[in-house]
Coordinates of C-alpha atoms and ligand atoms in Angstrom, one line a residue:
X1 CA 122.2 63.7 122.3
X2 CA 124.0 65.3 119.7
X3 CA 127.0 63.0 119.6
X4 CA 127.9 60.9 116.7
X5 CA 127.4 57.2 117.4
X6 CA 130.8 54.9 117.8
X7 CA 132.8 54.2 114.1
X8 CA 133.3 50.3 113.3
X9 CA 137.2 50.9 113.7
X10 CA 136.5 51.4 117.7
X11 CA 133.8 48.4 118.0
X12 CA 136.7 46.1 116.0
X13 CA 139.5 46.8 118.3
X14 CA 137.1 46.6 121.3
X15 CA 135.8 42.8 120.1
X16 CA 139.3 41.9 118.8
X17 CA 141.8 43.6 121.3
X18 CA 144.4 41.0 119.8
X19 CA 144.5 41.7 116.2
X20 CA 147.5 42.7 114.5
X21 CA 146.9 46.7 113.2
X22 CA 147.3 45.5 109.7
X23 CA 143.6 43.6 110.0
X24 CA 142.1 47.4 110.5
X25 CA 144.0 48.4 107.2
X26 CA 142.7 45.0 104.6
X27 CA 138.7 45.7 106.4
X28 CA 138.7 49.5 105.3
X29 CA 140.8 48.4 101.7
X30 CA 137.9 46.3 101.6
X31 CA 135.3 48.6 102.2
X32 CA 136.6 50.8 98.6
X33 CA 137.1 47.9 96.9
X34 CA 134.8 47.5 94.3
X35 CA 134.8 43.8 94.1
X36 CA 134.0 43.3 97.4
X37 CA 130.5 43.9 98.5
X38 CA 129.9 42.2 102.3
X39 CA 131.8 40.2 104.6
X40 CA 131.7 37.0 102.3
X41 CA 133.7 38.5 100.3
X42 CA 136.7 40.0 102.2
X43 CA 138.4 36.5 101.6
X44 CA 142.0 37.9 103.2
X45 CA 140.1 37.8 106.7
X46 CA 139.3 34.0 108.7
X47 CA 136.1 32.7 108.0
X48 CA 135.1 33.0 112.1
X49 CA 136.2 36.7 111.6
X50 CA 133.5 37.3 109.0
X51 CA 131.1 35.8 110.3
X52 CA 131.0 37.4 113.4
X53 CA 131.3 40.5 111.7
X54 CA 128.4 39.7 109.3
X55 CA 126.7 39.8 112.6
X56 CA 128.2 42.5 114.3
X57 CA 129.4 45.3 112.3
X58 CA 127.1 46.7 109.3
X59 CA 129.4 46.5 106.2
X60 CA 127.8 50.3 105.0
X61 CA 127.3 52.2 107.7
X62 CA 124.0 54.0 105.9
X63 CA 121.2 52.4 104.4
X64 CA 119.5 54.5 101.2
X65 CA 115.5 55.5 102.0
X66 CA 115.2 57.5 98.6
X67 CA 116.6 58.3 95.6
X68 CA 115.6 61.5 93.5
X69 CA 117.4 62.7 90.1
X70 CA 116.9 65.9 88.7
X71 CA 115.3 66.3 85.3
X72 CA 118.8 67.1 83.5
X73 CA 119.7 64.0 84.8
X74 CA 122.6 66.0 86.2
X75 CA 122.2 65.9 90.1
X76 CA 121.4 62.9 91.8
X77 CA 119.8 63.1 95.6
X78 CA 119.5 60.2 98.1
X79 CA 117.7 60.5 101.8
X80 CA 120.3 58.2 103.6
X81 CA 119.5 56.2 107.3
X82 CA 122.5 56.3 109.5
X83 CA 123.6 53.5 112.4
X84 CA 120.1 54.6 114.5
X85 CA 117.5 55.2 111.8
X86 CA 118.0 58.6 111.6
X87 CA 118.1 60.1 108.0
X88 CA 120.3 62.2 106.5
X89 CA 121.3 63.8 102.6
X90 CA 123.9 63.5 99.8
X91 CA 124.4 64.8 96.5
X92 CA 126.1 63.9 93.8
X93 CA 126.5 65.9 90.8
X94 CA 128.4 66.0 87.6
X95 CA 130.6 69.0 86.9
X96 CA 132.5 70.9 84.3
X97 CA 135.1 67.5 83.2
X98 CA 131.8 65.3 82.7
X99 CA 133.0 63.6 86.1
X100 CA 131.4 63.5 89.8
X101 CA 131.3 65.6 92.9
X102 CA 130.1 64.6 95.8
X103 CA 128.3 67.1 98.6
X104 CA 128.3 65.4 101.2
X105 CA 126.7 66.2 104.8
X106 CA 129.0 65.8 108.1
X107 CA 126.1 66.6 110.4
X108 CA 121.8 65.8 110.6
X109 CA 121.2 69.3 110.9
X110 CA 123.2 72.3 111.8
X111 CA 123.3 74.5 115.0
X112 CA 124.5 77.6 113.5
X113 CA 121.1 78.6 112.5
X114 CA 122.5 80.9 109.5
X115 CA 119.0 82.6 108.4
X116 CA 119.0 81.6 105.0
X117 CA 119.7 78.0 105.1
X118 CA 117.1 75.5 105.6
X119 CA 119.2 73.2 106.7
X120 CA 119.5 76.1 109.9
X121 CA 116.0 75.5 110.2
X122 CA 116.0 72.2 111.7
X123 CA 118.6 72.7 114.6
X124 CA 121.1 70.0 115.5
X125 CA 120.1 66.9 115.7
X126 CA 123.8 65.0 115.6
X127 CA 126.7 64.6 114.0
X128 CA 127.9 62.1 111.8
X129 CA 130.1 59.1 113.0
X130 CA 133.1 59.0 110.5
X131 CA 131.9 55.9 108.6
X132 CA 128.6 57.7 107.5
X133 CA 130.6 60.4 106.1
X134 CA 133.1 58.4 104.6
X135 CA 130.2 55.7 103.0
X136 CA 128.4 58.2 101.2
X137 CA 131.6 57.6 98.8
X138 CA 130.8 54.0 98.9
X139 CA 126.9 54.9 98.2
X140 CA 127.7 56.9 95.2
X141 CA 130.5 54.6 93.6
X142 CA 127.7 52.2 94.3
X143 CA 125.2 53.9 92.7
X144 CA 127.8 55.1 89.7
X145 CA 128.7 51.2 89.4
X146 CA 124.6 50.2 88.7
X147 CA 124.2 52.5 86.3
X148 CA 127.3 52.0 83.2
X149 CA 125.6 54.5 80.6
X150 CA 127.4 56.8 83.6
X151 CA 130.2 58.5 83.3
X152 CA 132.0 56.4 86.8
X153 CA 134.9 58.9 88.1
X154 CA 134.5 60.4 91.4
X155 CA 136.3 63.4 91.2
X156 CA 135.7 65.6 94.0
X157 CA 134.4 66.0 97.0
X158 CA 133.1 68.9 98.7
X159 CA 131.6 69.6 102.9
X160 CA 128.8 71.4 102.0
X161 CA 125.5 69.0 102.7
X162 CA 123.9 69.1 105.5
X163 CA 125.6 70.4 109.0
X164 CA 129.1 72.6 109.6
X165 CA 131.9 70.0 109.5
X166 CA 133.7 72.3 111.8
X167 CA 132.1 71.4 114.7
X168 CA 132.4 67.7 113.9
X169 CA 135.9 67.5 113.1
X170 CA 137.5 64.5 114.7
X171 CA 135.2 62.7 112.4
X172 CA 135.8 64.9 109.1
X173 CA 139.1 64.6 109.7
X174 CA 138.9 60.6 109.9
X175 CA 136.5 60.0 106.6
X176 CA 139.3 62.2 104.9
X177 CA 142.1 60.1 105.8
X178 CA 140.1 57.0 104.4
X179 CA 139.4 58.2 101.8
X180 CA 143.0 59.4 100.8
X181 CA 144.3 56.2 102.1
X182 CA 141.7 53.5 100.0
X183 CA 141.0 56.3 97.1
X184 CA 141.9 58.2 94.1
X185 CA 141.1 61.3 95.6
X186 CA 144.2 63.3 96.2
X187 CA 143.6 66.3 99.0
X188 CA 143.1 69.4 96.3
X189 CA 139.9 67.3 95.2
X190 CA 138.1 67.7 98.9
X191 CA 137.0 71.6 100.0
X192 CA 135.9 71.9 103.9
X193 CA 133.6 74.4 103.7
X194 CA 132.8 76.1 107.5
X195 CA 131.3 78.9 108.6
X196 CA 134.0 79.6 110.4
X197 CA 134.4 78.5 113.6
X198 CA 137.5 80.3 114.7
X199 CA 138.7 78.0 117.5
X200 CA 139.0 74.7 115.0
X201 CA 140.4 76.8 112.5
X202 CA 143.1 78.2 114.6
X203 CA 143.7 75.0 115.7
X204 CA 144.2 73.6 112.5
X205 CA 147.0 75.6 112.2
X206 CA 149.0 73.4 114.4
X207 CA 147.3 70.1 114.6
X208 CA 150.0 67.5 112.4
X209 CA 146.8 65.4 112.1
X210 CA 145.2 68.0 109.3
X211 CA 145.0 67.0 106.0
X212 CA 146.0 69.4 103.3
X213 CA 142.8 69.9 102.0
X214 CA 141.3 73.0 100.5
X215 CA 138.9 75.3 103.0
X216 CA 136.4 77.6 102.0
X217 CA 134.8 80.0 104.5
X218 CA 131.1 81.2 104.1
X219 CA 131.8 84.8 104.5
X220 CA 128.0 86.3 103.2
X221 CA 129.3 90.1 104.7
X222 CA 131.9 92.2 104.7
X223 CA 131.3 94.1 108.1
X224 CA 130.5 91.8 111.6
X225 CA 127.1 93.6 112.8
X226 CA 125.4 92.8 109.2
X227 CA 126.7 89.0 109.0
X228 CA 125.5 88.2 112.4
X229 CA 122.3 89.4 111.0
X230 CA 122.4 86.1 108.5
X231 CA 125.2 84.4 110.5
X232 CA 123.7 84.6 113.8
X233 CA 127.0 82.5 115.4
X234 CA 129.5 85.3 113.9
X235 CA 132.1 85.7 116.6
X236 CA 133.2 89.1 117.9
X237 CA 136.0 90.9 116.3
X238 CA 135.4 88.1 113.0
X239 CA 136.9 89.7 110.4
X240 CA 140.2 90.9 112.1
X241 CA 140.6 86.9 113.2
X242 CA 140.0 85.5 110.2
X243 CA 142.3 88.0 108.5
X244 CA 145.0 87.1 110.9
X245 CA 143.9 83.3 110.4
X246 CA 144.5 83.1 106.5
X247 CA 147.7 85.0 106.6
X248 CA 148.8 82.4 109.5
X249 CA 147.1 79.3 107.4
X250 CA 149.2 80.4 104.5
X251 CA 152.0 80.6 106.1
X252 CA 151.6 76.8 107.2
X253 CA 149.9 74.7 104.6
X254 CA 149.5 78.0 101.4
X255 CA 150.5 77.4 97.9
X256 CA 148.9 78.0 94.8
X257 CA 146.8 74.8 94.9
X258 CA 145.9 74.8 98.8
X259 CA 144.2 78.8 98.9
X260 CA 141.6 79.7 100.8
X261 CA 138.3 80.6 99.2
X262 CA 135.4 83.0 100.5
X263 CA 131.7 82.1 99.6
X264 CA 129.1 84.7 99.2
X265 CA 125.6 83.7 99.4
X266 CA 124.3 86.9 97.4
X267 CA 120.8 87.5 98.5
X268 CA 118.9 90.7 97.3
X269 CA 118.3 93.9 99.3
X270 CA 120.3 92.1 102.2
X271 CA 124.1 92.0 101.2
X272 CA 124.1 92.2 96.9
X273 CA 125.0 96.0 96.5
X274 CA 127.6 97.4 95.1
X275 CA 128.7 99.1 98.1
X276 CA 128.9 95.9 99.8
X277 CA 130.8 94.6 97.1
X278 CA 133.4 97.6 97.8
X279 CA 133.5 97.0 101.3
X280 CA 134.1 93.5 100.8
X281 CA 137.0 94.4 98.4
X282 CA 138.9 96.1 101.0
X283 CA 137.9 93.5 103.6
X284 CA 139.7 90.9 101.1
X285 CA 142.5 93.0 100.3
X286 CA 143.3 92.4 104.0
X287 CA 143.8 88.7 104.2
X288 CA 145.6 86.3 102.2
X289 CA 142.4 85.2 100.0
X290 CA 142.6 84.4 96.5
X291 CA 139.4 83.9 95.3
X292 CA 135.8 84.8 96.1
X293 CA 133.3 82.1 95.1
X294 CA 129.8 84.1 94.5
X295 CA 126.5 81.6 95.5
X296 CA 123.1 82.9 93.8
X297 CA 120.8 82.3 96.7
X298 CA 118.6 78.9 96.3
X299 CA 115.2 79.9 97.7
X300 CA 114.1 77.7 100.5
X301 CA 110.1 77.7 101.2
X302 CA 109.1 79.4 103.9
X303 CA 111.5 82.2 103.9
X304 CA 111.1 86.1 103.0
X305 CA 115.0 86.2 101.3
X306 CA 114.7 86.2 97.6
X307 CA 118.0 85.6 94.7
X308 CA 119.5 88.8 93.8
X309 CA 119.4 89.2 89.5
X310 CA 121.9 88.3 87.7
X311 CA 122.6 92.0 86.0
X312 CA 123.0 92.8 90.4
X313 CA 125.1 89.6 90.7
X314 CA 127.7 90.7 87.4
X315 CA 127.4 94.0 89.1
X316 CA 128.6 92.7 92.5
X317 CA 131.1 90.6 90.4
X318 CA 132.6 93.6 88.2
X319 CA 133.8 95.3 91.5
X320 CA 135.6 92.4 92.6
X321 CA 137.2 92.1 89.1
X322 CA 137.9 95.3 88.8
X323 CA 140.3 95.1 92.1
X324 CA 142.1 92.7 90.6
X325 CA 140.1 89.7 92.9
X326 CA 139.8 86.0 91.0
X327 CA 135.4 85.5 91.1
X328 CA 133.9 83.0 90.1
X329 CA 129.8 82.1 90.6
X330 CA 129.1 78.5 91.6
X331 CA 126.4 77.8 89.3
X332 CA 123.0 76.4 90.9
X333 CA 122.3 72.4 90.6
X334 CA 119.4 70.1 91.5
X335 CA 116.9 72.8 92.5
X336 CA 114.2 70.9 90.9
X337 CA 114.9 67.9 93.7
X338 CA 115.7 70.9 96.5
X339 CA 119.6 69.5 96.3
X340 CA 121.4 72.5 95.6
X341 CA 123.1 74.4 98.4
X342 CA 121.7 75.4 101.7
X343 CA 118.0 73.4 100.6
X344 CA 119.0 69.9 102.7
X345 CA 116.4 69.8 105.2
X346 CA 114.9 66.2 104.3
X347 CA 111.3 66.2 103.0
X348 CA 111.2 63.0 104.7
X349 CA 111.0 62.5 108.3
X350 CA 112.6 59.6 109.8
X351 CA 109.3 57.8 110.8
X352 CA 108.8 57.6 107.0
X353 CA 106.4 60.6 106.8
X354 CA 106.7 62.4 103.3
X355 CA 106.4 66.1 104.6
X356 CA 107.4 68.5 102.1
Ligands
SAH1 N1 128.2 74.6 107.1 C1 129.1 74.8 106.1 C2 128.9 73.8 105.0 C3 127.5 73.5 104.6 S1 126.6 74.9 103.8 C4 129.1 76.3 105.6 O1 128.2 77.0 106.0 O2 130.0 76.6 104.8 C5 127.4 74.9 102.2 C6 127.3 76.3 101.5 O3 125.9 76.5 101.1 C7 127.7 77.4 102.4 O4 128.5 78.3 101.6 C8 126.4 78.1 102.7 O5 126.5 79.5 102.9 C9 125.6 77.9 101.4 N2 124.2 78.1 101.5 C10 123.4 77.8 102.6 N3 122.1 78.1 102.3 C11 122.0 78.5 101.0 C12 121.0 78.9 100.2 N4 119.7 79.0 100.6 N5 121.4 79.3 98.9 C13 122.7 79.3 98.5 N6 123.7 78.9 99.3 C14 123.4 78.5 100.5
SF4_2 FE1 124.9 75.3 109.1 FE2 126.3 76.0 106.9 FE3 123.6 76.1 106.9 FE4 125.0 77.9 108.3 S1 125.0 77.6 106.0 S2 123.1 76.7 109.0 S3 126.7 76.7 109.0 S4 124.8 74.3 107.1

């Protein structure tokens, strides 16, 4: 069963059909509000009402197993337990304005089985109901809120945990719209970053229901035969549809602040040279990208792919910049605590087993 389990929203209006909708709206205020922190406290609802909620409906939806902080004291890890014990990962790191982004995971897993990621490795196991994607907010504002010598802003949030939000979407897209609706997040702060499932991003095009976030797409290859080589779920005929797709995307939702980015994992000998890099300039030149985002591979244990140098990676960069394409290189956090990109897998197995 790969489903995600049931949100709270749908077990309230089940247990209290008669409600008015503005009940739904004070619960999830409450959930962001800082003051509150359990039923008891969400004085605006009936005493009754709480305490059957108290014993109905978990006020977070996740539970923290672990926590783990890197040595720079710069990236934070925590193994979460979601509604049926199993565990999932979020990240939280500080970034270039000395304030927070969150990485947060929309699946336990991922099916896509890209060859380099060891989240890949460990298949599908389910997606995430809405609540556990929009709590790990809550768990880090927490966890911000314990520890005052902090700096406490939450300033971003970013899909790329564990799992391709993609193919959970009904429930990205309802942990979004919380946390626009009870946050300070506006939707330029929050990238969906997919590996490109063309269907759900066609359909994004016309679905009113889409909030204007940014999207990044995990591009790794210029050419279709070599990215399915890394990207074994890369469609036929990719590159023309997602050409065709950002032209039509920014026709719909574009502007300078909503672009779409590429990502390039660069990993040596496999997609780092500088023909590559040309190829993927004219590739680029086709679609209505702005900016390519270049990801020094995070080595994951028990693969053969190694980081290309960083005299190959200015190399790679230098083409792009020389065509006149904005590059930038997302610099690697949290490797000492396996928390930087593509290493969630979970060193610790939901039975409590420390494995890794
Ligand atoms: N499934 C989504 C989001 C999660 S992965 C996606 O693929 O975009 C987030 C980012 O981490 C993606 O750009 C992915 O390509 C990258 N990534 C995966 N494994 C990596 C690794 N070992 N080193 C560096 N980046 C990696
Ligand atoms: Fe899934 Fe993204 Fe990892 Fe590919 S890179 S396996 S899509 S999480």
């Amino acid at each position: 069963m790969t489903e995600a389990p049931s949100n709270r929203h749908d077990y309230f209006l089940k247990r209290f059909p008669k409600e008015p909708a503005f009940r739904l709206k004070q619960i999830e205020k409450a959930y962001f509000t800082e003051s509150m922190t359990g039923w008891e406290s969400v004085t605006t609802l009936g005493k009754e009402m709480r305490e059957i909620l108290e014993k109905e409906i978990p006020w977070m939806s996740c539970t923290p197993v672990t926590t783990l902080s890197s040595k720079t004291g710069d990236t934070h890890k925590v193994v979460l337990s979601g509604m049926d014990n199993q565990y999932f990962e979020s990240v939280l790191m500080r970034n270039k304005r000395d304030q927070w982004t969150i990485c947060v995971s929309s699946q336990i897993g991922c099916a896509m089985g890209c060859t380099f990621c060891a989240t890949g490795t460990m298949g599908l196991k389910r997606s995430l109901s809405s609540d556990e994607i929009a709590d790990q907010y809550r768990f880090w504002k927490q966890f911000l809120s314990e520890r005052p010598e902090l700096p406490q802003r939450i300033s971003n949030v970013v899909f790329m945990g564990m799992g391709e939000p993609l193919v959970n979407v009904e429930n990205v897209k309802k942990a979004i719209h919380t946390w626009l609706d009870y946050t300070d997040l506006g939707p330029t702060k929050i990238t969906v970053s997919t590996v490109g499932v063309l269907p759900v991003l066609e359909g994004i095009l016309t679905d009113p229901d889409w909030p204007p976030v940014r999207i990044a797409i995990s591009l790794h290859s210029p050419e279709e035969e070599s990215r399915r080589k890394i990207v074994p779920t890369t469609a036929p005929k990719f590159h023309e549809r997602l050409a065709k797709w950002t032209h039509e995307y920014q026709l719909v939702h574009g502007n300078r602040r909503h672009h779409v980015t590429f990502e390039y994992t660069l990993i040596a000998g496999v997609n780092d040279n500088e023909d590559e890099a040309k190829r993927l300039v004219k590739f680029v030149k086709t679609t209505s990208a702005v900016k390519v985002n270049v990801i020094p591979l995070n080595l994951v244990a028990g693969k053969a792919f190694t980081a290309s140098p960083q005299a190959g990676i200015e190399i790679f960069k230098n083409v792009l910049l020389k065509a006149g394409i904005d590059v930038t290189q997302r610099k690697t956090m949290g490797s000492d605590i396996a928390a930087a990109c593509g290493q969630l897998a979970l060193s610790i197995k939901s039975e409590g087993k420390i494995v890794g």
